[in-house]
PDB file of C-alpha atoms and ligand atoms in Angstrom:
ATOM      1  CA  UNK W 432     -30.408  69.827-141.846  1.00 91.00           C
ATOM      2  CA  UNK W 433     -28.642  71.218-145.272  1.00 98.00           C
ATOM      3  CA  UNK W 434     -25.744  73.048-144.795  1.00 98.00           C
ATOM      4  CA  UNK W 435     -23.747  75.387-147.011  1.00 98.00           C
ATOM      5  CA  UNK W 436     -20.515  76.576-146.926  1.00 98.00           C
ATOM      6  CA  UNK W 437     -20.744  80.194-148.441  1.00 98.00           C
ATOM      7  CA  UNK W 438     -19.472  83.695-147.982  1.00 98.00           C
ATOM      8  CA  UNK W 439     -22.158  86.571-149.287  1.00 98.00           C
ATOM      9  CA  UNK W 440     -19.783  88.474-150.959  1.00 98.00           C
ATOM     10  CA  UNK W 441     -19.565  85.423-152.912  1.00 98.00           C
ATOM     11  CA  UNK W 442     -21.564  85.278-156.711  1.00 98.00           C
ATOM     12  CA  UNK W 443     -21.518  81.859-156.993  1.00 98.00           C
ATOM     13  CA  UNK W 444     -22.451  81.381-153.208  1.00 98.00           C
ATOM     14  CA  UNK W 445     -25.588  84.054-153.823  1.00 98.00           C
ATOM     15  CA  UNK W 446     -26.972  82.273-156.846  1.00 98.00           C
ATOM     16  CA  UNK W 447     -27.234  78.841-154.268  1.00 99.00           C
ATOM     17  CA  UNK W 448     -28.504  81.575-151.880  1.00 98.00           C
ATOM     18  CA  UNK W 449     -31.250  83.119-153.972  1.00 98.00           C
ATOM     19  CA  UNK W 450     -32.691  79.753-154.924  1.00 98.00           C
ATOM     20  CA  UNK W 451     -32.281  78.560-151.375  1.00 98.00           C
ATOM     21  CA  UNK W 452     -34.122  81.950-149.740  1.00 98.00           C
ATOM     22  CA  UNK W 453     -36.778  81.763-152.178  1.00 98.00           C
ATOM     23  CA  UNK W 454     -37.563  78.524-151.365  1.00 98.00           C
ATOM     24  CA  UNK W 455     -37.813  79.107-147.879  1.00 98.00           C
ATOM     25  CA  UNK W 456     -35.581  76.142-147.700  1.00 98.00           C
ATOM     26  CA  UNK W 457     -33.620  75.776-144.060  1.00 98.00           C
ATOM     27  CA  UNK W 458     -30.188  75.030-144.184  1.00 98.00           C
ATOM     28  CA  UNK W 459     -27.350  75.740-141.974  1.00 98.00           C
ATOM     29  CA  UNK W 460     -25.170  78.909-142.963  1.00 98.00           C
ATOM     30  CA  UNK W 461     -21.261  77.319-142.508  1.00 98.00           C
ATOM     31  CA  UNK W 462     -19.887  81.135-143.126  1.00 98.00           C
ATOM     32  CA  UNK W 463     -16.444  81.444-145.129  1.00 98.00           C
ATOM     33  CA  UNK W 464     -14.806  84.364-142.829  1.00 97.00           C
ATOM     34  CA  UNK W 465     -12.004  84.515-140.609  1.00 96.00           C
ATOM     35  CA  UNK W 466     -13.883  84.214-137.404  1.00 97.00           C
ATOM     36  CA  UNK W 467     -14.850  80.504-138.468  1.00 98.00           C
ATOM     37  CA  UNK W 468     -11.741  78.807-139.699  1.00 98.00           C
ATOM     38  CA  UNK W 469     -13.562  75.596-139.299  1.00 98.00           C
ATOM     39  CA  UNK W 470     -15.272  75.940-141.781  1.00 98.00           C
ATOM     40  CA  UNK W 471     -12.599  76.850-144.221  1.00 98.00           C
ATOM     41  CA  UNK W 472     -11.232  73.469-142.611  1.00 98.00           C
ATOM     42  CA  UNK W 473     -14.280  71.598-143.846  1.00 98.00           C
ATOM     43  CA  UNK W 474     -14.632  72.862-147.107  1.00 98.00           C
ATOM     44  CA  UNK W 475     -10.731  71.796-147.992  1.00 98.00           C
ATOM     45  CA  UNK W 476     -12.026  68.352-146.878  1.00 98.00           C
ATOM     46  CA  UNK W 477     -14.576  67.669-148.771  1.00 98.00           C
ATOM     47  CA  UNK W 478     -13.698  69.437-152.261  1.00 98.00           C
ATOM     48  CA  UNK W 479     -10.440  68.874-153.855  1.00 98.00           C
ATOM     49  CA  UNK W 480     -10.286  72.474-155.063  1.00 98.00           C
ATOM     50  CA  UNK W 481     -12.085  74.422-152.122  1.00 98.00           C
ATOM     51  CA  UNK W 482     -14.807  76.533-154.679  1.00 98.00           C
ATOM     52  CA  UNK W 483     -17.373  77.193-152.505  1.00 98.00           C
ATOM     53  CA  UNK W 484     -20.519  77.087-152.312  1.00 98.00           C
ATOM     54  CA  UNK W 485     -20.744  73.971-151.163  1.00 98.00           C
ATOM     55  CA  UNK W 486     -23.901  71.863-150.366  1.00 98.00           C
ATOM     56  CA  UNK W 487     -23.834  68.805-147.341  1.00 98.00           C
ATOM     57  CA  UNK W 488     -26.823  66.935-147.525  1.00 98.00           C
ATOM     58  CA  UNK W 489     -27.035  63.811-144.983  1.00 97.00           C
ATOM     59  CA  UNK W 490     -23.148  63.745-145.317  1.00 97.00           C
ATOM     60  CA  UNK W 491     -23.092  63.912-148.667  1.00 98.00           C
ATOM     61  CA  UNK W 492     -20.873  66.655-150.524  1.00 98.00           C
ATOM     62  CA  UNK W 493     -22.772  68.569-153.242  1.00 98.00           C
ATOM     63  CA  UNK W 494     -20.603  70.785-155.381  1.00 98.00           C
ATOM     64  CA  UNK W 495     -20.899  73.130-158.507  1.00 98.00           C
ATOM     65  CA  UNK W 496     -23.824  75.001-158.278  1.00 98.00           C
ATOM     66  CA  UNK W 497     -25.898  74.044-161.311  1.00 98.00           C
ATOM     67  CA  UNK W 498     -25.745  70.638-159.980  1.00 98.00           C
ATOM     68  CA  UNK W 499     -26.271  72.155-156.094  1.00 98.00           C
ATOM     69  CA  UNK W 500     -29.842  73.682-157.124  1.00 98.00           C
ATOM     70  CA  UNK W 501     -30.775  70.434-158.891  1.00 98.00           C
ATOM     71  CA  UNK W 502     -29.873  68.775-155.883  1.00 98.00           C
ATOM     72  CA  UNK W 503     -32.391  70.970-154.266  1.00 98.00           C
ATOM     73  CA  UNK W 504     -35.126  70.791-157.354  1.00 98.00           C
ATOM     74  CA  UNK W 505     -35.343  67.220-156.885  1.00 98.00           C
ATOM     75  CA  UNK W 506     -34.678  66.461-153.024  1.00 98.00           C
ATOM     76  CA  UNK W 507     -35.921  69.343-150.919  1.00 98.00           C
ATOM     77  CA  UNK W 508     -37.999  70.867-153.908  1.00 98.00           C
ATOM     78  CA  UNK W 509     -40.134  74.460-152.761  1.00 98.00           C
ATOM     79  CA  UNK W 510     -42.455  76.553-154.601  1.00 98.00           C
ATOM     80  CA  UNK W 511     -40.434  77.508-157.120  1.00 98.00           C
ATOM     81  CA  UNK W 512     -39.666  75.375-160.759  1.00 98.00           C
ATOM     82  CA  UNK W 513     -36.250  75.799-161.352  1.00 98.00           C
ATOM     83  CA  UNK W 514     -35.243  73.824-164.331  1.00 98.00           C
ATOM     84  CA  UNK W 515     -39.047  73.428-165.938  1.00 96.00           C
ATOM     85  CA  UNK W 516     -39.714  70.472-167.972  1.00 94.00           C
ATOM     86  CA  UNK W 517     -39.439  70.251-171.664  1.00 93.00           C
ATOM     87  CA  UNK W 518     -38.398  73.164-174.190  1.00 96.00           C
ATOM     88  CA  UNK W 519     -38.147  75.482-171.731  1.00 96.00           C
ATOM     89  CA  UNK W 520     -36.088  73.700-169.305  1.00 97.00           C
ATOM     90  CA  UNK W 521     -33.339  73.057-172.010  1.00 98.00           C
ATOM     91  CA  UNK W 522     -33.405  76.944-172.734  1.00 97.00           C
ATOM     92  CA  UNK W 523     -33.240  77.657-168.500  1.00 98.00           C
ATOM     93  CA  UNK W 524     -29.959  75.193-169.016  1.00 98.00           C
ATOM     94  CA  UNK W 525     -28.598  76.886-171.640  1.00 98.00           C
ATOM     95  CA  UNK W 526     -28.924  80.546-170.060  1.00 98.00           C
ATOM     96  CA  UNK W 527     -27.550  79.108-167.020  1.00 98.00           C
ATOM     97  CA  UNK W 528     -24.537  78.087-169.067  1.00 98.00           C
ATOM     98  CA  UNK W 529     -24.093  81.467-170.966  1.00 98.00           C
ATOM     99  CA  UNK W 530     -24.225  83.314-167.884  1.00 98.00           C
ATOM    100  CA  UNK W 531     -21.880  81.277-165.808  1.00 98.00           C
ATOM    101  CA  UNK W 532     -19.402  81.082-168.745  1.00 98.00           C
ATOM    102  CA  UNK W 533     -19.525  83.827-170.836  1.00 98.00           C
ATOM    103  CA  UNK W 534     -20.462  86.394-167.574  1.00 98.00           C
ATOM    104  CA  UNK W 535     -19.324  85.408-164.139  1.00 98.00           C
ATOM    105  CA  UNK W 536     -16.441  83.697-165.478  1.00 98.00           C
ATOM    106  CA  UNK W 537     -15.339  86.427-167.883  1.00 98.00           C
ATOM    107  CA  UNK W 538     -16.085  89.083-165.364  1.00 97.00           C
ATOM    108  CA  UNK W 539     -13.610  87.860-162.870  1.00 97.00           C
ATOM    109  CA  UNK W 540     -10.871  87.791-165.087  1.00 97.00           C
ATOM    110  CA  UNK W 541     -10.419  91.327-164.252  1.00 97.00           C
ATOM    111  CA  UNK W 542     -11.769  90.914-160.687  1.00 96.00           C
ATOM    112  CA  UNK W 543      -8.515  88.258-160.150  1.00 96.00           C
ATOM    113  CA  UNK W 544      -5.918  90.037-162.392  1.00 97.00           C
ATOM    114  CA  UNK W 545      -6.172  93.135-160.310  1.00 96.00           C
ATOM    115  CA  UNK W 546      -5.538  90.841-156.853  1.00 96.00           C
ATOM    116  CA  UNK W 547      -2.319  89.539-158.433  1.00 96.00           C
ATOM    117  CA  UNK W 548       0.959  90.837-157.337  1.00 95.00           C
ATOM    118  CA  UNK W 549       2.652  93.612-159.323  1.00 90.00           C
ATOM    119  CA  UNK W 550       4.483  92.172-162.162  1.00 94.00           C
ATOM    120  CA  UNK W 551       2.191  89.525-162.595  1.00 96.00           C
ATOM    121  CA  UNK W 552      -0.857  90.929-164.064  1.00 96.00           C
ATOM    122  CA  UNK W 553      -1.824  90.264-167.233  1.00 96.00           C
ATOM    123  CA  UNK W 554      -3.855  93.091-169.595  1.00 96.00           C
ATOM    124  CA  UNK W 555      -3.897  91.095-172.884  1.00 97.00           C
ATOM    125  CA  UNK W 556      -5.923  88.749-170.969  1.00 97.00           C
ATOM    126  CA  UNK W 557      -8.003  91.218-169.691  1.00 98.00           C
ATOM    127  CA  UNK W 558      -8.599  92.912-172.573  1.00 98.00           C
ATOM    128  CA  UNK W 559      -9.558  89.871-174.395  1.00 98.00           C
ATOM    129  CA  UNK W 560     -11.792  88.908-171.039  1.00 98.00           C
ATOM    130  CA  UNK W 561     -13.636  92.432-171.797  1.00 98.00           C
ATOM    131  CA  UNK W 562     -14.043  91.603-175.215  1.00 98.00           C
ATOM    132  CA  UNK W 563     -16.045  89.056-174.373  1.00 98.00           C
ATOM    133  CA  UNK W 564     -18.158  90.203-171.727  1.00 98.00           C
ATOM    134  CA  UNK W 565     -18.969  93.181-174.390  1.00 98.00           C
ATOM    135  CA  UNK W 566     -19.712  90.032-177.003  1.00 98.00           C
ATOM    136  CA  UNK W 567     -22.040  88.322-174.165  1.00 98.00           C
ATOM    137  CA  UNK W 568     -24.228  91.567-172.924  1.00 98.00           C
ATOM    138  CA  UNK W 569     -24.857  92.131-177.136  1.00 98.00           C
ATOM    139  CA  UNK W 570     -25.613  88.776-177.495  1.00 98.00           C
ATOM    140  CA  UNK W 571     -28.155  88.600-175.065  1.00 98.00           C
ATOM    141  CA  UNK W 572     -29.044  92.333-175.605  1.00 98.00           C
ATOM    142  CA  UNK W 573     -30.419  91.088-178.826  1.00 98.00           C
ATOM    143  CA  UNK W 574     -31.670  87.636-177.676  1.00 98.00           C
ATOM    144  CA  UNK W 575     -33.024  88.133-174.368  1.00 97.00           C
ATOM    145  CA  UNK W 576     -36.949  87.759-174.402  1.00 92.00           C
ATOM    146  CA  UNK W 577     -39.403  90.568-173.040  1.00 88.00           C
ATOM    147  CA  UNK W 578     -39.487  88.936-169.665  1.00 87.00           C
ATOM    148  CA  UNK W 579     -40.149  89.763-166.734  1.00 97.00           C
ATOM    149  CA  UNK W 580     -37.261  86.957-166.680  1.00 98.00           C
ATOM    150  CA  UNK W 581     -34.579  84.927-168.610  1.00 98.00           C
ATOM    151  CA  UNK W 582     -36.308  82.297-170.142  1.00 97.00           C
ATOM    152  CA  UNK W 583     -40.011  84.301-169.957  1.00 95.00           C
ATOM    153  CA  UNK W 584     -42.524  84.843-167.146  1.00 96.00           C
ATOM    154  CA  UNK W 585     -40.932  82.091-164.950  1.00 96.00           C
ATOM    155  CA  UNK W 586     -38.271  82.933-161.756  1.00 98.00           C
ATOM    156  CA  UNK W 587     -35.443  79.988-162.902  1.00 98.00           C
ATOM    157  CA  UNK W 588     -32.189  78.794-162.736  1.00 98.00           C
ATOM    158  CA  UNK W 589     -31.231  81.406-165.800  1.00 98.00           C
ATOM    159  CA  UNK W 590     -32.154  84.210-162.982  1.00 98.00           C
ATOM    160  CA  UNK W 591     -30.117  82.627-159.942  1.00 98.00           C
ATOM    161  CA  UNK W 592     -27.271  82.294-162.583  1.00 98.00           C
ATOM    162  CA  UNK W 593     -27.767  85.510-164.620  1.00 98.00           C
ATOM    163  CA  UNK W 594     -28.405  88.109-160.561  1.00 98.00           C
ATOM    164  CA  UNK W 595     -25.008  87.535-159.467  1.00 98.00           C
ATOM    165  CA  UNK W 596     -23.131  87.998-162.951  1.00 98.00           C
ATOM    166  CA  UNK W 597     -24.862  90.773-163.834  1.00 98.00           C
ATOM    167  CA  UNK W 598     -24.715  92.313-160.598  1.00 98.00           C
ATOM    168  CA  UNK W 599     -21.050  92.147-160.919  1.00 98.00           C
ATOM    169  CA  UNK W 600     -20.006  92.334-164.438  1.00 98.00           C
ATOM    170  CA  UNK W 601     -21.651  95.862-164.688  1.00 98.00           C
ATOM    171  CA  UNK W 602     -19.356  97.043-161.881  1.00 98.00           C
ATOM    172  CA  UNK W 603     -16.370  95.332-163.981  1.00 98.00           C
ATOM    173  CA  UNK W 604     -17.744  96.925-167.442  1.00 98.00           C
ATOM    174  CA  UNK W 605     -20.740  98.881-167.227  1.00 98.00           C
ATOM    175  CA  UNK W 606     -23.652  97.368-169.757  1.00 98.00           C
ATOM    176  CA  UNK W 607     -25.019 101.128-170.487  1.00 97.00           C
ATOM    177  CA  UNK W 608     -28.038 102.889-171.631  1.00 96.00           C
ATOM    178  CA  UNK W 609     -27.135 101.932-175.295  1.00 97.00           C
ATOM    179  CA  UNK W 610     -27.742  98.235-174.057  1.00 98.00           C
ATOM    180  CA  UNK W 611     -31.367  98.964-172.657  1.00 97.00           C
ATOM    181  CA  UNK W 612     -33.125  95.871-172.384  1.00 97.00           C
ATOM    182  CA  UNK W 613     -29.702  94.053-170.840  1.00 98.00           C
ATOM    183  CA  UNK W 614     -29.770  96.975-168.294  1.00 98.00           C
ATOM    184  CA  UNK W 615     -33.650  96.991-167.890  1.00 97.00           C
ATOM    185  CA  UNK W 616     -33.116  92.901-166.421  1.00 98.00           C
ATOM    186  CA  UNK W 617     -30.612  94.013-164.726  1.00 98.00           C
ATOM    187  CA  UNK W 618     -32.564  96.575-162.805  1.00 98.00           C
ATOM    188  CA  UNK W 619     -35.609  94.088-162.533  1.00 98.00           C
ATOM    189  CA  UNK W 620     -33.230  91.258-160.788  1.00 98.00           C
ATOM    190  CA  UNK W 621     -31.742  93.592-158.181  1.00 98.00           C
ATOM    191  CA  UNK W 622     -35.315  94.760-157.316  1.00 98.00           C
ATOM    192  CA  UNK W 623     -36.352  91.346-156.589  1.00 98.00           C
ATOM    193  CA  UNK W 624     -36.651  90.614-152.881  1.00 98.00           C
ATOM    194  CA  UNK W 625     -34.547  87.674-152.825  1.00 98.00           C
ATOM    195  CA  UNK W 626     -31.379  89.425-154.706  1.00 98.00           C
ATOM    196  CA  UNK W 627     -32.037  92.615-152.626  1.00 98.00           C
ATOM    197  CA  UNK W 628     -31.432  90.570-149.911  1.00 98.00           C
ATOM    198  CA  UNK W 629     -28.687  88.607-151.063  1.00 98.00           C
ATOM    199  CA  UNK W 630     -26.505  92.438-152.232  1.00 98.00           C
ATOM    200  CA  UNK W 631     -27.938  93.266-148.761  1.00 98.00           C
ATOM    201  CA  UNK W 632     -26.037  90.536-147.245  1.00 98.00           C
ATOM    202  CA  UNK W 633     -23.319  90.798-149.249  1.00 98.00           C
ATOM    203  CA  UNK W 634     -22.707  95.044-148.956  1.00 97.00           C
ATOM    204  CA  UNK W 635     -20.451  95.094-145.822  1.00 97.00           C
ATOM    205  CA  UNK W 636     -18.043  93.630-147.750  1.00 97.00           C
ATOM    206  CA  UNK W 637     -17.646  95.489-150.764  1.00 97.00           C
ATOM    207  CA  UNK W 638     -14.170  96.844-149.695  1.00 96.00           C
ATOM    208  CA  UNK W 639     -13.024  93.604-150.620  1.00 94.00           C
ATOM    209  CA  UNK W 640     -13.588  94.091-154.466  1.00 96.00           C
ATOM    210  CA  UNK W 641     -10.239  94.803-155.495  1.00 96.00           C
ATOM    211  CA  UNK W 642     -11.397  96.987-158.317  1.00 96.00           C
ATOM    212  CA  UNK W 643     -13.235  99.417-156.209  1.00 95.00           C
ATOM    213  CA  UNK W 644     -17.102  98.800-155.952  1.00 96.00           C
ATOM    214  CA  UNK W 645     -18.869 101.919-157.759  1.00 96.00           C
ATOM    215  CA  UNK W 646     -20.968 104.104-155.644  1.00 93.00           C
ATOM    216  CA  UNK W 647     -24.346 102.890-156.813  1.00 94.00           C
ATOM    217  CA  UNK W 648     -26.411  99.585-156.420  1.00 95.00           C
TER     218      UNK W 648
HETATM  219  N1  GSH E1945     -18.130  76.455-161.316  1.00 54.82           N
HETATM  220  C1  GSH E1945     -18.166  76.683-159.889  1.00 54.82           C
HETATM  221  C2  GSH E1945     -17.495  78.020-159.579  1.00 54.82           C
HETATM  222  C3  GSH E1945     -17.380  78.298-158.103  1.00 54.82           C
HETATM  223  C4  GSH E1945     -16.413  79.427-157.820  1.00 54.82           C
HETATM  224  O1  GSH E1945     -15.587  79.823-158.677  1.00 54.82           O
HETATM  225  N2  GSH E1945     -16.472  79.936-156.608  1.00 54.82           N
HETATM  226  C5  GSH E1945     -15.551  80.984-156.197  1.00 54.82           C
HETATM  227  C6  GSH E1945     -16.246  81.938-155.223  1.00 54.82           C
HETATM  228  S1  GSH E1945     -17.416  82.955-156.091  1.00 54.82           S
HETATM  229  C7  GSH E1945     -14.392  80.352-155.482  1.00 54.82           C
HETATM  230  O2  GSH E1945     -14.513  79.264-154.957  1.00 54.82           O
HETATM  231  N3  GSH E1945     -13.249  81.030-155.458  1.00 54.82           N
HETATM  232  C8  GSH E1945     -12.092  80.570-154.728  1.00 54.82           C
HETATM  233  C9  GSH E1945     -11.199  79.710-155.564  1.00 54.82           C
HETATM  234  O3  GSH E1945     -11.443  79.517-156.768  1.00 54.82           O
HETATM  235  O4  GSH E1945     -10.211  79.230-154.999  1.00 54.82           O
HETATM  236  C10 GSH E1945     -19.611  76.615-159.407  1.00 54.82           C
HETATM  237  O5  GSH E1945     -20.545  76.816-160.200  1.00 54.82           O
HETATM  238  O6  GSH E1945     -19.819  76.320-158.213  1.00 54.82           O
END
């Protein structure tokens, strides 16, 4: 049996999730929260720097999460094609990559600055994280496809990746209506059964976002 180590309120834990869940792939849920400190226990064990998720398979630690649903797409693979062969595939990568990097990353920039103690924040750096979450939702206001998806008519990789950072980022800097096509994916992810399900799971513990999670979504 797979296991993952993963809290809900986590994005990098619900883009594992979504590919897992639509997969219909079992696994066993080793849940990041107080009442299971065991499992905190585990995941300092096996990964030097404790980012979760984190895959076991047959005793063998699977971290990152790019690397976690190839793990998947290759050894337990399910209906869907996550990193398709060919052209495409190297255009799911790179998507995957932008929205990792140049969204989740950059979004939490403000999402950790505002958990630091007084006197230790930092708003150049936030300001120049905004900057560039502005850059990325341009960038792929202009570049993203007519969909339904990332890389075309396919569920991928670029949509596990791209559910949880947009999800977020717009609560960290809101993409707007001048940004329509961004916002339209947007929209389309979070009405997806899988991602409902994963902001479903994820929704009791939106008092944790330090920022103060909007009213809406
Ligand atoms: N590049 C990593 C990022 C994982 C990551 O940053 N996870 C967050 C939770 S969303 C985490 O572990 N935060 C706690 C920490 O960094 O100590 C991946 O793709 O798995």
């Amino acid at each position: 049996m797979l296991q993952l180590y993963a809290h809900p309120f986590s994005s990098y834990c619900q883009k594992v999730l979504i590919a897992l869940w639509a997969d219909g792939t079992e696994f066993e849920y080793k849940m990041l929260d107080e009442a299971h400190p065991e499992n905190m226990a585990g995941l300092k064990r096996r990964w030097t720097f404790a980012q979760f998720p984190l895959l076991v398979d047959d005793g063998k630690t699977v971290v990152e999460t790019t690397p976690i649903i190839e793990h998947l797409a290759a050894l337990h693979p399910g209906p869907n094609d996550w990193i398709p062969d060919s052209a495409l595939g190297r255009q799911v990568r790179f998507l995957d990559r932008f929205f990792d990097l140049y969204v989740m990353n950059t979004m939490t920039v403000s999402v950790f600055d505002a958990l630091r103690p007084e006197g230790s924040r930092d708003p150049f750096g936030v300001d120049k994280s905004l900057s560039t979450l502005r850059a990325a939702y341009d960038w792929l206001e202009a570049n993203l496809g007519d969909g339904p998806w990332a890389a075309g008519n396919d569920f991928t990789l670029a949509d596990c990746a791209a559910a949880p950072s947009l999800f977020y980022a717009d609560w960290v800097e809101e993409i707007g209506p001048a940004r329509a096509r961004l916002a339209a994916y947007r929209a389309r992810l979070l009405a997806h059964p899988i991602v409902a399900r994963a902001v479903d799971e994820g929704r009791p513990y939106r008092s944790f976002f330090p920022l103060g999670a909007p009213d809406r979504d």
